[in-house]
CSV table of C-alpha atoms and ligand atoms in Angstrom, one decimal:
chain,number,residue,atom,x,y,z
A,1442,MET,CA,80.8,55.0,-21.8
A,1443,LYS,CA,81.4,55.8,-18.1
A,1444,ILE,CA,83.2,53.2,-16.1
A,1445,ILE,CA,84.3,52.9,-12.5
A,1446,MET,CA,87.0,50.5,-11.4
A,1447,LEU,CA,86.6,49.2,-7.9
A,1448,GLY,CA,88.9,46.9,-5.9
A,1449,ALA,CA,91.3,46.9,-3.0
A,1450,PRO,CA,94.6,48.8,-3.3
A,1451,GLY,CA,96.9,46.4,-5.2
A,1452,ALA,CA,94.1,44.4,-6.9
A,1453,GLY,CA,95.6,45.5,-10.2
A,1454,LYS,CA,92.8,47.9,-11.0
A,1455,GLY,CA,95.1,50.7,-12.1
A,1456,THR,CA,96.8,48.5,-14.7
A,1457,GLN,CA,93.5,47.3,-16.0
A,1458,ALA,CA,92.2,50.8,-16.0
A,1459,GLN,CA,95.1,52.0,-18.2
A,1460,MET,CA,94.5,49.1,-20.6
A,1461,ILE,CA,90.7,49.5,-20.8
A,1462,ALA,CA,91.0,53.3,-21.3
A,1463,GLY,CA,93.5,52.7,-24.1
A,1464,GLN,CA,91.3,50.1,-25.7
A,1465,TYR,CA,88.2,52.3,-25.7
A,1466,HIS,CA,90.0,55.6,-26.3
A,1467,ILE,CA,88.5,57.2,-23.2
A,1468,PRO,CA,90.4,59.3,-20.6
A,1469,HIS,CA,91.8,57.3,-17.6
A,1470,VAL,CA,91.0,59.5,-14.6
A,1471,SER,CA,92.9,58.6,-11.5
A,1472,THR,CA,92.4,60.8,-8.4
A,1473,GLY,CA,95.6,59.3,-7.0
A,1474,ASP,CA,97.5,60.4,-10.1
A,1475,ILE,CA,96.0,63.9,-9.8
A,1476,PHE,CA,97.1,64.1,-6.2
A,1477,ARG,CA,100.6,62.8,-7.0
A,1478,ALA,CA,100.9,65.4,-9.8
A,1479,ASN,CA,100.0,68.1,-7.3
A,1480,ILE,CA,102.5,66.8,-4.8
A,1481,LYS,CA,105.2,66.9,-7.4
A,1482,ASN,CA,104.3,70.4,-8.4
A,1483,GLY,CA,104.2,71.5,-4.8
A,1484,THR,CA,100.7,72.9,-5.0
A,1485,GLU,CA,98.6,73.6,-1.9
A,1486,LEU,CA,96.3,70.8,-2.7
A,1487,GLY,CA,99.3,68.5,-3.1
A,1488,MET,CA,100.7,69.4,0.3
A,1489,GLU,CA,97.3,68.9,2.0
A,1490,ALA,CA,96.7,65.5,0.2
A,1491,LYS,CA,100.2,64.2,1.1
A,1492,LYS,CA,99.5,64.4,4.8
A,1493,TYR,CA,96.8,61.7,4.4
A,1494,MET,CA,98.3,59.7,1.6
A,1495,ASP,CA,101.6,59.1,3.4
A,1496,GLN,CA,99.6,57.4,6.2
A,1497,GLY,CA,97.5,55.3,3.9
A,1498,LEU,CA,94.4,57.4,4.8
A,1499,LEU,CA,91.8,58.8,2.4
A,1500,VAL,CA,92.0,62.5,1.4
A,1501,PRO,CA,88.9,64.2,2.8
A,1502,ASP,CA,85.8,64.0,0.5
A,1503,GLU,CA,85.5,67.8,0.1
A,1504,LEU,CA,88.9,68.0,-1.6
A,1505,THR,CA,88.6,64.9,-3.6
A,1506,VAL,CA,85.1,65.5,-5.0
A,1507,LYS,CA,86.0,68.9,-6.3
A,1508,ILE,CA,89.0,67.8,-8.2
A,1509,LEU,CA,87.1,64.9,-9.7
A,1510,LEU,CA,84.1,66.9,-10.8
A,1511,ASP,CA,86.4,69.6,-12.3
A,1512,ARG,CA,88.3,66.9,-14.2
A,1513,VAL,CA,85.3,65.1,-15.7
A,1514,ALA,CA,83.9,68.5,-16.8
A,1515,GLU,CA,86.8,68.9,-19.2
A,1516,GLU,CA,86.3,68.6,-22.9
A,1517,ASP,CA,88.0,65.2,-23.4
A,1518,CYS,CA,85.6,63.5,-20.9
A,1519,LYS,CA,82.4,64.5,-22.8
A,1520,ASP,CA,82.0,61.1,-24.5
A,1521,GLY,CA,83.0,59.0,-21.5
A,1522,TYR,CA,85.8,58.2,-19.1
A,1523,LEU,CA,87.1,55.6,-16.8
A,1524,LEU,CA,87.4,56.4,-13.1
A,1525,ASP,CA,90.2,54.7,-11.2
A,1526,GLY,CA,90.3,55.3,-7.5
A,1527,PHE,CA,87.1,57.3,-7.3
A,1528,PRO,CA,84.7,57.0,-5.7
A,1529,ARG,CA,86.2,55.6,-2.5
A,1530,THR,CA,83.4,56.4,-0.1
A,1531,ILE,CA,79.6,56.3,-0.2
A,1532,PRO,CA,79.4,60.2,0.0
A,1533,GLN,CA,81.8,60.5,-3.0
A,1534,ALA,CA,79.6,58.0,-4.9
A,1535,GLU,CA,76.5,60.0,-4.0
A,1536,VAL,CA,77.9,63.3,-5.1
A,1537,LEU,CA,79.0,61.8,-8.5
A,1538,ASP,CA,75.6,60.1,-8.9
A,1539,LYS,CA,73.9,63.4,-8.3
A,1540,ALA,CA,76.2,65.4,-10.6
A,1541,LEU,CA,75.6,62.9,-13.4
A,1542,ALA,CA,71.8,62.7,-12.8
A,1543,GLU,CA,71.7,66.5,-13.2
A,1544,LEU,CA,73.0,65.9,-16.7
A,1545,GLY,CA,70.5,63.1,-17.3
A,1546,ASP,CA,73.4,60.7,-17.2
A,1547,ALA,CA,74.7,57.7,-15.0
A,1548,ILE,CA,77.6,55.3,-14.6
A,1549,ASP,CA,77.3,52.4,-17.1
A,1550,TYR,CA,79.6,49.9,-15.4
A,1551,ALA,CA,81.3,49.5,-12.0
A,1552,ILE,CA,83.9,46.8,-12.5
A,1553,ASN,CA,85.0,45.2,-9.3
A,1554,VAL,CA,88.5,43.6,-9.5
A,1555,ASP,CA,88.3,41.0,-6.7
A,1556,VAL,CA,91.5,39.9,-4.9
A,1557,PRO,CA,91.7,38.4,-1.4
A,1558,ASP,CA,93.7,40.3,1.2
A,1559,GLU,CA,96.3,37.6,1.4
A,1560,ASN,CA,97.5,38.3,-2.1
A,1561,ILE,CA,97.5,42.0,-1.7
A,1562,VAL,CA,100.5,42.8,0.6
A,1563,LYS,CA,102.7,40.5,-1.5
A,1564,ARG,CA,101.7,42.1,-4.7
A,1565,MET,CA,102.2,45.7,-3.5
A,1566,SER,CA,105.8,45.3,-2.5
A,1567,GLY,CA,106.6,44.5,-6.1
A,1568,ARG,CA,104.9,47.5,-7.5
A,1569,ARG,CA,106.9,50.4,-9.0
A,1570,ALA,CA,105.5,53.7,-10.2
A,1571,CYS,CA,106.7,56.5,-12.4
A,1572,LEU,CA,106.0,59.7,-10.6
A,1573,SER,CA,106.3,61.7,-13.8
A,1574,CYS,CA,103.7,60.1,-16.1
A,1575,GLY,CA,101.8,57.9,-13.6
A,1576,SER,CA,102.5,54.6,-15.3
A,1577,THR,CA,102.7,51.6,-13.0
A,1578,TYR,CA,104.7,48.4,-13.3
A,1579,HIS,CA,105.2,45.2,-11.3
A,1580,MET,CA,108.7,43.7,-10.9
A,1581,GLU,CA,107.4,40.2,-11.5
A,1582,HIS,CA,104.3,40.6,-13.6
A,1583,ILE,CA,104.7,43.7,-15.6
A,1584,PRO,CA,108.4,44.6,-15.6
A,1585,PRO,CA,109.6,47.7,-17.5
A,1586,LYS,CA,111.9,47.0,-20.5
A,1587,LYS,CA,114.9,48.4,-18.6
A,1588,GLU,CA,115.0,47.9,-14.8
A,1589,GLY,CA,114.0,51.0,-12.8
A,1590,VAL,CA,113.2,53.1,-15.9
A,1591,CYS,CA,109.7,54.0,-17.2
A,1592,ASP,CA,109.0,52.6,-20.7
A,1593,LYS,CA,106.8,55.5,-21.5
A,1594,CYS,CA,108.8,58.6,-20.4
A,1595,GLY,CA,112.2,57.3,-19.4
A,1596,ASN,CA,112.0,58.7,-15.8
A,1597,ASP,CA,113.0,56.7,-12.7
A,1598,LEU,CA,110.6,54.1,-11.2
A,1599,VAL,CA,110.0,54.1,-7.4
A,1600,LEU,CA,108.2,52.1,-4.7
A,1601,ARG,CA,105.6,54.7,-3.7
A,1602,ASP,CA,105.5,55.6,0.0
A,1603,ASP,CA,102.0,54.5,0.1
A,1604,ASP,CA,102.9,51.0,-1.3
A,1605,LYS,CA,105.3,50.3,1.6
A,1606,PRO,CA,104.1,47.3,3.7
A,1607,GLU,CA,103.2,49.2,6.8
A,1608,THR,CA,101.1,51.7,4.8
A,1609,VAL,CA,99.5,48.9,2.8
A,1610,LEU,CA,98.0,47.4,5.9
A,1611,ASN,CA,96.4,50.7,6.8
A,1612,ARG,CA,95.1,51.1,3.2
A,1613,LEU,CA,93.5,47.7,3.4
A,1614,GLU,CA,91.8,48.5,6.6
A,1615,VAL,CA,90.6,51.8,5.2
A,1616,TYR,CA,89.4,49.9,2.0
A,1617,HIS,CA,87.3,47.5,4.0
A,1618,LYS,CA,85.8,50.2,6.1
A,1619,GLN,CA,85.2,53.0,3.7
A,1620,THR,CA,85.4,51.7,0.1
A,1621,GLN,CA,84.0,48.1,0.1
A,1622,PRO,CA,80.4,49.3,0.8
A,1623,LEU,CA,80.5,50.7,-2.7
A,1624,ILE,CA,80.2,47.2,-4.1
A,1625,GLN,CA,76.7,46.9,-2.6
A,1626,PHE,CA,75.9,50.5,-3.7
A,1627,TYR,CA,76.6,49.8,-7.4
A,1628,GLU,CA,75.0,46.3,-7.1
A,1629,GLU,CA,71.8,48.0,-6.1
A,1630,LYS,CA,72.1,50.2,-9.1
A,1631,GLY,CA,72.4,47.2,-11.3
A,1632,VAL,CA,75.8,48.2,-12.8
A,1633,LEU,CA,78.2,46.0,-10.7
A,1634,LYS,CA,80.3,43.4,-12.5
A,1635,THR,CA,82.9,41.4,-10.7
A,1636,VAL,CA,86.0,39.9,-12.2
A,1637,ASP,CA,88.5,37.5,-10.6
A,1638,GLY,CA,91.6,39.7,-10.1
A,1639,THR,CA,93.8,36.7,-9.1
A,1640,LYS,CA,93.9,35.6,-12.7
A,1641,PRO,CA,96.8,36.6,-15.1
A,1642,MET,CA,96.6,40.2,-16.2
A,1643,LYS,CA,95.6,39.4,-19.8
A,1644,GLU,CA,92.8,37.1,-18.6
A,1645,VAL,CA,91.4,39.8,-16.3
A,1646,PHE,CA,91.5,42.3,-19.2
A,1647,ASP,CA,89.7,39.9,-21.5
A,1648,SER,CA,86.9,39.3,-19.0
A,1649,ILE,CA,86.4,43.0,-18.6
A,1650,VAL,CA,86.3,43.5,-22.4
A,1651,GLU,CA,83.7,40.7,-22.6
A,1652,ILE,CA,81.5,42.5,-20.0
A,1653,LEU,CA,81.8,45.8,-21.8
A,1654,GLU,CA,81.0,44.3,-25.2
A,1655,LYS,CA,78.0,42.3,-24.1
B,572,AMP,P1,95.6,55.4,-5.6
B,572,AMP,O1,96.7,55.8,-6.5
B,572,AMP,O2,94.3,55.4,-6.3
B,572,AMP,O3,95.9,54.1,-4.9
B,572,AMP,O4,95.6,56.5,-4.5
B,572,AMP,C1,96.6,56.8,-3.6
B,572,AMP,C2,96.1,57.6,-2.4
B,572,AMP,O5,95.5,58.8,-2.8
B,572,AMP,C3,95.1,56.9,-1.6
B,572,AMP,O6,95.6,56.0,-0.7
B,572,AMP,C4,94.4,58.1,-0.9
B,572,AMP,O7,95.2,58.6,0.1
B,572,AMP,C5,94.4,59.2,-2.0
B,572,AMP,N1,93.2,59.1,-2.8
B,572,AMP,C6,93.1,58.7,-4.2
B,572,AMP,N2,91.8,58.8,-4.6
B,572,AMP,C7,91.1,59.1,-3.5
B,572,AMP,C8,89.7,59.3,-3.3
B,572,AMP,N3,88.8,59.0,-4.2
B,572,AMP,N4,89.3,59.6,-2.0
B,572,AMP,C9,90.2,59.9,-1.0
B,572,AMP,N5,91.5,59.7,-1.2
B,572,AMP,C10,92.0,59.3,-2.4
């Protein structure tokens, strides 16, 4: 099963992505996590990506597409995967489509987690992330067991630079301009499913599972 998660930054798609990937035992592939791991390790790719990420801008397609195609070519992705944060532009979606078509394959579901802009900025300021293992939390909705500490790996939780309010507004603008057109793109391919992301986390999860099991 090959699934794409769509939705504005802060719509909760990362959390749903972790849960869905866990439920179906498929790798959770997040381009944001790959970039953050590269930043942490001080790689050239990381340094280049950081310039864009810190401003809430998208990393250029050339860089992003390559790391994604390399990642999904790995052994653990051969029976399926869930993409979180990719594609974010029509050209990225077209490259992925073409690469899959060459293998006689295609995306099975594009799940759009729909949340109005008004809710987004409020949500993002409560977000906390573990820069070591990529887990995400929310101070109100998904608090860690111990404040400021990752449940999974015990490292510190932080408000990511790109979740700070001024950056969030930029990211929303970028989302509407560059990423939202993907909704129509996948609708035309007949694989788009929209869920109401304003509902409690568990309800959103259940509605995604219902879609995948139909
Ligand atoms: P995320 O963790 O998915 O919210 O991604 C954090 C940041 O990484 C984004 O705001 C972008 O700067 C960058 N990024 C992640 N995925 C992509 C992508 N598919 N295309 C371009 N930039 C990306």
